[in-house]
Amino acid sequence: MSIEITFKALSDPVRRDIIHYLKEGRMSAGDIASKFDVAFATISYHLTILKKSSLIRETKVKNFVYYELNLSVFEDLLLWFSDFTGGESDE
Amino acid sequence: MSIEITFKALSDPVRRDIIHYLKEGRMSAGDIASKFDVAFATISYHLTILKKSSLIRETKVKNFVYYELNLSVFEDLLLWFSDFTGGESDE
DNA sequence: AAGCTATTTAGATAATTATCTAAATAGATA
DNA sequence: TATCTATTTAGATAATTATCTAAATAGCTT
């Protein structure tokens, strides 16, 4: 996981909304897209970025593509932050 | 604190490097800038963005401007992430 | 006041990113 | 096979962002 790619992925409101929806469980690309007022292809673009960041992963079933959160990356991020709040100032 | 502004602030590598330096303690704008190979004014721009996100705060002493981390915002972010990972209170 | 020192602001430009429409791909079904 | 459904890719464009140089601000020191 690259923190660069991950933070870039999280820096867009549409992408944060997507991961919020995925908190409730896996969804198909189409179902995700239908929640937004932007073009289908735009959501596909955002899903690709989220996938590259490993924040989500895909599963193909029939001709659907389902997406779900990859929680282990969120835990890595928690760790990144706790480095600041934790108190150890040792490199 | 707006999560939008905060994530945007964290999405740039120079800004993440700045907060990394500030982990060691407060520093003047000039000392921060001297760590980077970009123009002074560029670092000033980044400091403004970090300040707007409340990730850092400034203190003016003489004609220096010192910056330091604002840890409470990091804790808010920790909370934002733990919402995904299941929370720390429920095991 | 004049001249430093530290930092920010302005204005311009290059690079990156988000968005759109249209076309392409891939699997499912008649 | 032809066609439908779901999704992605391509190409274009608009919006945003990071960067630079030059000028401005503000506080110190003599």
Short mmCIF file of C-alpha atoms (C1' of nucleotides) in Angstrom, two decimals:
data_model
loop_
_atom_site.label_atom_id
_atom_site.label_comp_id
_atom_site.label_asym_id
_atom_site.label_seq_id
_atom_site.Cartn_x
_atom_site.Cartn_y
_atom_site.Cartn_z
CA MET A 1 0.00 0.00 0.00
CA SER A 2 1.35 3.45 -0.91
CA ILE A 3 0.21 6.18 1.44
CA GLU A 4 0.48 8.61 -1.46
CA ILE A 5 -2.07 6.75 -3.57
CA THR A 6 -4.29 6.08 -0.59
CA PHE A 7 -4.55 9.70 0.52
CA LYS A 8 -5.11 10.87 -3.03
CA ALA A 9 -7.92 8.34 -3.25
CA LEU A 10 -9.47 9.65 -0.04
CA SER A 11 -9.17 13.29 -1.04
CA ASP A 12 -12.19 13.27 -3.33
CA PRO A 13 -15.73 13.61 -1.92
CA VAL A 14 -17.29 11.24 -4.45
CA ARG A 15 -14.81 8.54 -3.51
CA ARG A 16 -15.39 9.07 0.18
CA ASP A 17 -19.13 8.77 -0.45
CA ILE A 18 -18.52 5.53 -2.30
CA ILE A 19 -16.63 3.97 0.57
CA HIS A 20 -19.37 5.16 2.88
CA TYR A 21 -21.92 3.23 0.86
CA LEU A 22 -19.66 0.21 0.86
CA LYS A 23 -19.57 0.31 4.65
CA GLU A 24 -23.06 -1.22 4.45
CA GLY A 25 -21.80 -4.10 2.34
CA ARG A 26 -20.76 -5.00 -1.18
CA MET A 27 -22.46 -3.31 -4.10
CA SER A 28 -22.29 -3.60 -7.86
CA ALA A 29 -20.74 -0.80 -9.91
CA GLY A 30 -24.17 0.02 -11.31
CA ASP A 31 -25.82 0.26 -7.92
CA ILE A 32 -23.05 2.51 -6.69
CA ALA A 33 -23.29 4.71 -9.79
CA SER A 34 -27.04 5.08 -9.44
CA LYS A 35 -26.53 6.79 -6.07
CA PHE A 36 -24.76 9.69 -7.75
CA ASP A 37 -25.75 12.41 -10.12
CA VAL A 38 -22.70 12.00 -12.32
CA ALA A 39 -22.05 9.88 -15.39
CA PHE A 40 -21.62 6.16 -15.03
CA ALA A 41 -18.17 6.38 -16.57
CA THR A 42 -17.13 8.91 -13.95
CA ILE A 43 -17.99 6.50 -11.15
CA SER A 44 -16.08 3.80 -12.98
CA TYR A 45 -13.09 6.13 -12.99
CA HIS A 46 -13.41 6.70 -9.24
CA LEU A 47 -13.76 2.99 -8.59
CA THR A 48 -10.53 2.38 -10.48
CA ILE A 49 -8.72 4.88 -8.29
CA LEU A 50 -10.15 3.36 -5.12
CA LYS A 51 -9.16 -0.08 -6.35
CA LYS A 52 -5.60 1.05 -7.07
CA SER A 53 -5.39 2.35 -3.53
CA SER A 54 -6.58 -1.04 -2.25
CA LEU A 55 -9.26 0.68 -0.21
CA ILE A 56 -11.75 -1.47 -2.10
CA ARG A 57 -11.53 -4.71 -4.05
CA GLU A 58 -13.71 -6.15 -6.76
CA THR A 59 -15.34 -9.49 -7.38
CA LYS A 60 -16.83 -10.36 -10.73
CA VAL A 61 -20.03 -12.35 -10.73
CA LYS A 62 -21.78 -12.96 -14.04
CA ASN A 63 -21.54 -9.66 -15.88
CA PHE A 64 -21.64 -7.63 -12.68
CA VAL A 65 -18.68 -6.22 -10.86
CA TYR A 66 -19.11 -6.04 -7.12
CA TYR A 67 -17.05 -3.83 -4.88
CA GLU A 68 -16.39 -4.08 -1.18
CA LEU A 69 -14.16 -2.40 1.36
CA ASN A 70 -10.74 -3.80 2.08
CA LEU A 71 -10.61 -3.12 5.79
CA SER A 72 -6.98 -4.01 6.30
CA VAL A 73 -5.96 -0.84 4.47
CA PHE A 74 -8.12 1.20 6.82
CA GLU A 75 -6.26 -0.35 9.70
CA ASP A 76 -2.96 0.61 8.09
CA LEU A 77 -4.25 4.18 7.90
CA LEU A 78 -5.29 4.10 11.52
CA LEU A 79 -1.72 3.14 12.27
CA TRP A 80 -0.40 6.00 10.16
CA PHE A 81 -2.42 8.44 12.25
CA SER A 82 -1.69 6.90 15.59
CA ASP A 83 1.96 7.56 14.83
CA PHE A 84 1.08 11.20 15.44
CA THR A 85 -1.28 10.80 18.32
CA GLY A 86 0.61 7.95 19.95
CA GLY A 87 3.35 10.08 21.39
CA GLU A 88 6.59 8.25 20.40
CA SER A 89 8.79 10.76 18.61
CA ASP A 90 11.41 8.17 17.73
CA GLU A 91 12.23 7.44 14.09
CA MET B 1 -12.99 20.70 11.04
CA SER B 2 -14.09 19.78 7.53
CA ILE B 3 -13.03 16.31 6.48
CA GLU B 4 -12.96 17.54 2.90
CA ILE B 5 -10.35 20.19 3.61
CA THR B 6 -8.40 17.89 5.87
CA PHE B 7 -8.06 15.06 3.37
CA LYS B 8 -7.17 17.47 0.60
CA ALA B 9 -4.48 18.84 2.87
CA LEU B 10 -3.12 15.36 3.51
CA SER B 11 -3.17 14.35 -0.12
CA ASP B 12 0.02 16.18 -1.05
CA PRO B 13 3.44 14.65 -0.34
CA VAL B 14 5.08 17.97 0.52
CA ARG B 15 2.40 18.66 3.12
CA ARG B 16 2.74 15.21 4.60
CA ASP B 17 6.49 15.75 4.82
CA ILE B 18 5.87 19.04 6.60
CA ILE B 19 3.70 17.46 9.26
CA HIS B 20 6.30 14.76 9.62
CA TYR B 21 8.91 17.37 10.45
CA LEU B 22 6.51 19.01 12.86
CA LYS B 23 6.15 15.74 14.71
CA GLU B 24 9.56 16.54 16.18
CA GLY B 25 8.33 19.88 17.47
CA ARG B 26 7.52 23.40 16.36
CA MET B 27 9.52 24.96 13.56
CA SER B 28 9.64 28.34 11.86
CA ALA B 29 8.38 28.70 8.31
CA GLY B 30 11.93 29.33 7.16
CA ASP B 31 13.34 26.23 8.82
CA ILE B 32 10.57 24.14 7.30
CA ALA B 33 11.16 25.64 3.86
CA SER B 34 14.90 24.99 4.03
CA LYS B 35 14.21 21.25 4.25
CA PHE B 36 12.70 21.28 0.78
CA ASP B 37 14.01 21.85 -2.68
CA VAL B 38 11.13 24.10 -3.71
CA ALA B 39 10.64 27.83 -3.54
CA PHE B 40 10.01 29.46 -0.22
CA ALA B 41 6.70 30.81 -1.46
CA THR B 42 5.57 27.32 -2.36
CA ILE B 43 6.08 26.13 1.20
CA SER B 44 4.20 29.17 2.43
CA TYR B 45 1.32 28.12 0.17
CA HIS B 46 1.38 24.60 1.63
CA LEU B 47 1.52 25.93 5.17
CA THR B 48 -1.58 28.00 4.47
CA ILE B 49 -3.44 24.91 3.31
CA LEU B 50 -2.35 22.93 6.34
CA LYS B 51 -3.39 25.81 8.57
CA LYS B 52 -6.83 25.98 6.96
CA SER B 53 -7.26 22.29 7.65
CA SER B 54 -6.33 22.88 11.30
CA LEU B 55 -3.73 20.14 11.08
CA ILE B 56 -1.23 22.77 12.14
CA ARG B 57 -1.43 26.11 13.90
CA GLU B 58 0.88 29.09 13.94
CA THR B 59 2.40 31.26 16.60
CA LYS B 60 4.11 34.52 15.77
CA VAL B 61 7.21 35.38 17.74
CA LYS B 62 9.19 38.44 16.71
CA ASN B 63 9.29 38.35 12.96
CA PHE B 64 9.20 34.57 12.85
CA VAL B 65 6.17 32.42 12.31
CA TYR B 66 6.31 29.10 14.09
CA TYR B 67 4.19 26.14 13.19
CA GLU B 68 3.22 23.12 15.23
CA LEU B 69 0.89 20.18 14.91
CA ASN B 70 -2.64 20.41 16.20
CA LEU B 71 -3.01 16.90 17.51
CA SER B 72 -6.71 17.06 18.25
CA VAL B 73 -7.45 17.05 14.52
CA PHE B 74 -5.38 13.89 14.14
CA GLU B 75 -7.52 12.31 16.80
CA ASP B 76 -10.65 13.32 14.90
CA LEU B 77 -9.19 11.59 11.87
CA LEU B 78 -8.44 8.48 13.87
CA LEU B 79 -12.09 8.48 14.79
CA TRP B 80 -13.12 8.87 11.17
CA PHE B 81 -11.15 5.75 10.30
CA SER B 82 -12.19 3.68 13.26
CA ASP B 83 -15.75 4.13 12.04
CA PHE B 84 -14.75 1.77 9.24
CA THR B 85 -12.61 -0.65 11.16
CA GLY B 86 -15.34 -1.36 13.68
CA GLY B 87 -14.49 0.99 16.50
CA GLU B 88 -12.25 0.43 19.48
CA SER B 89 -14.93 0.11 22.12
CA ASP B 90 -16.64 -2.99 20.76
CA GLU B 91 -14.62 -6.16 20.51
"C1'" DA C 1 13.94 56.48 9.15
"C1'" DA C 2 16.59 53.13 6.54
"C1'" DG C 3 17.87 48.81 5.88
"C1'" DC C 4 17.70 44.15 7.51
"C1'" DT C 5 15.27 39.46 8.02
"C1'" DA C 6 11.30 36.40 7.72
"C1'" DT C 7 7.33 35.42 5.55
"C1'" DT C 8 3.22 36.04 2.62
"C1'" DT C 9 0.67 37.56 -1.49
"C1'" DA C 10 0.01 38.25 -6.51
"C1'" DG C 11 0.08 36.89 -11.03
"C1'" DA C 12 1.38 33.60 -14.41
"C1'" DT C 13 1.98 28.92 -15.98
"C1'" DA C 14 2.36 23.90 -16.06
"C1'" DA C 15 0.63 19.71 -14.35
"C1'" DT C 16 -2.95 16.99 -12.63
"C1'" DT C 17 -7.61 15.63 -11.97
"C1'" DA C 18 -12.70 15.14 -12.60
"C1'" DT C 19 -15.99 15.14 -15.75
"C1'" DC C 20 -18.50 14.34 -20.07
"C1'" DT C 21 -19.99 11.69 -24.43
"C1'" DA C 22 -19.19 8.02 -27.39
"C1'" DA C 23 -17.28 3.73 -28.35
"C1'" DA C 24 -15.53 -0.73 -26.80
"C1'" DT C 25 -15.53 -5.00 -24.11
"C1'" DA C 26 -17.36 -8.97 -21.88
"C1'" DG C 27 -20.64 -11.99 -20.25
"C1'" DA C 28 -25.72 -13.61 -20.45
"C1'" DT C 29 -29.73 -15.00 -22.85
"C1'" DA C 30 -33.05 -15.61 -26.54
"C1'" DT D 1 -25.53 -15.68 -33.70
"C1'" DA D 2 -27.58 -11.53 -32.47
"C1'" DT D 3 -28.72 -8.73 -28.96
"C1'" DC D 4 -29.18 -7.17 -24.38
"C1'" DT D 5 -27.05 -5.72 -19.87
"C1'" DA D 6 -23.21 -4.14 -17.06
"C1'" DT D 7 -19.15 -1.94 -16.99
"C1'" DT D 8 -14.81 0.02 -18.69
"C1'" DT D 9 -11.85 2.65 -21.88
"C1'" DA D 10 -10.76 6.55 -24.98
"C1'" DG D 11 -10.53 11.13 -26.13
"C1'" DA D 12 -11.72 15.78 -25.16
"C1'" DT D 13 -12.38 19.54 -22.01
"C1'" DA D 14 -12.96 22.24 -17.80
"C1'" DA D 15 -11.55 22.87 -13.20
"C1'" DT D 16 -8.24 22.62 -9.73
"C1'" DT D 17 -3.73 22.56 -7.86
"C1'" DA D 18 1.37 23.14 -7.35
"C1'" DT D 19 4.88 25.71 -8.70
"C1'" DC D 20 7.70 29.73 -10.02
"C1'" DT D 21 9.39 34.73 -9.87
"C1'" DA D 22 8.66 39.20 -8.32
"C1'" DA D 23 6.64 42.30 -5.27
"C1'" DA D 24 4.59 43.34 -0.81
"C1'" DT D 25 4.17 43.20 4.21
"C1'" DA D 26 5.64 43.27 8.85
"C1'" DG D 27 8.67 43.30 12.60
"C1'" DC D 28 13.41 44.01 14.14
"C1'" DT D 29 17.95 46.68 14.64
"C1'" DT D 30 20.94 50.47 14.12
#
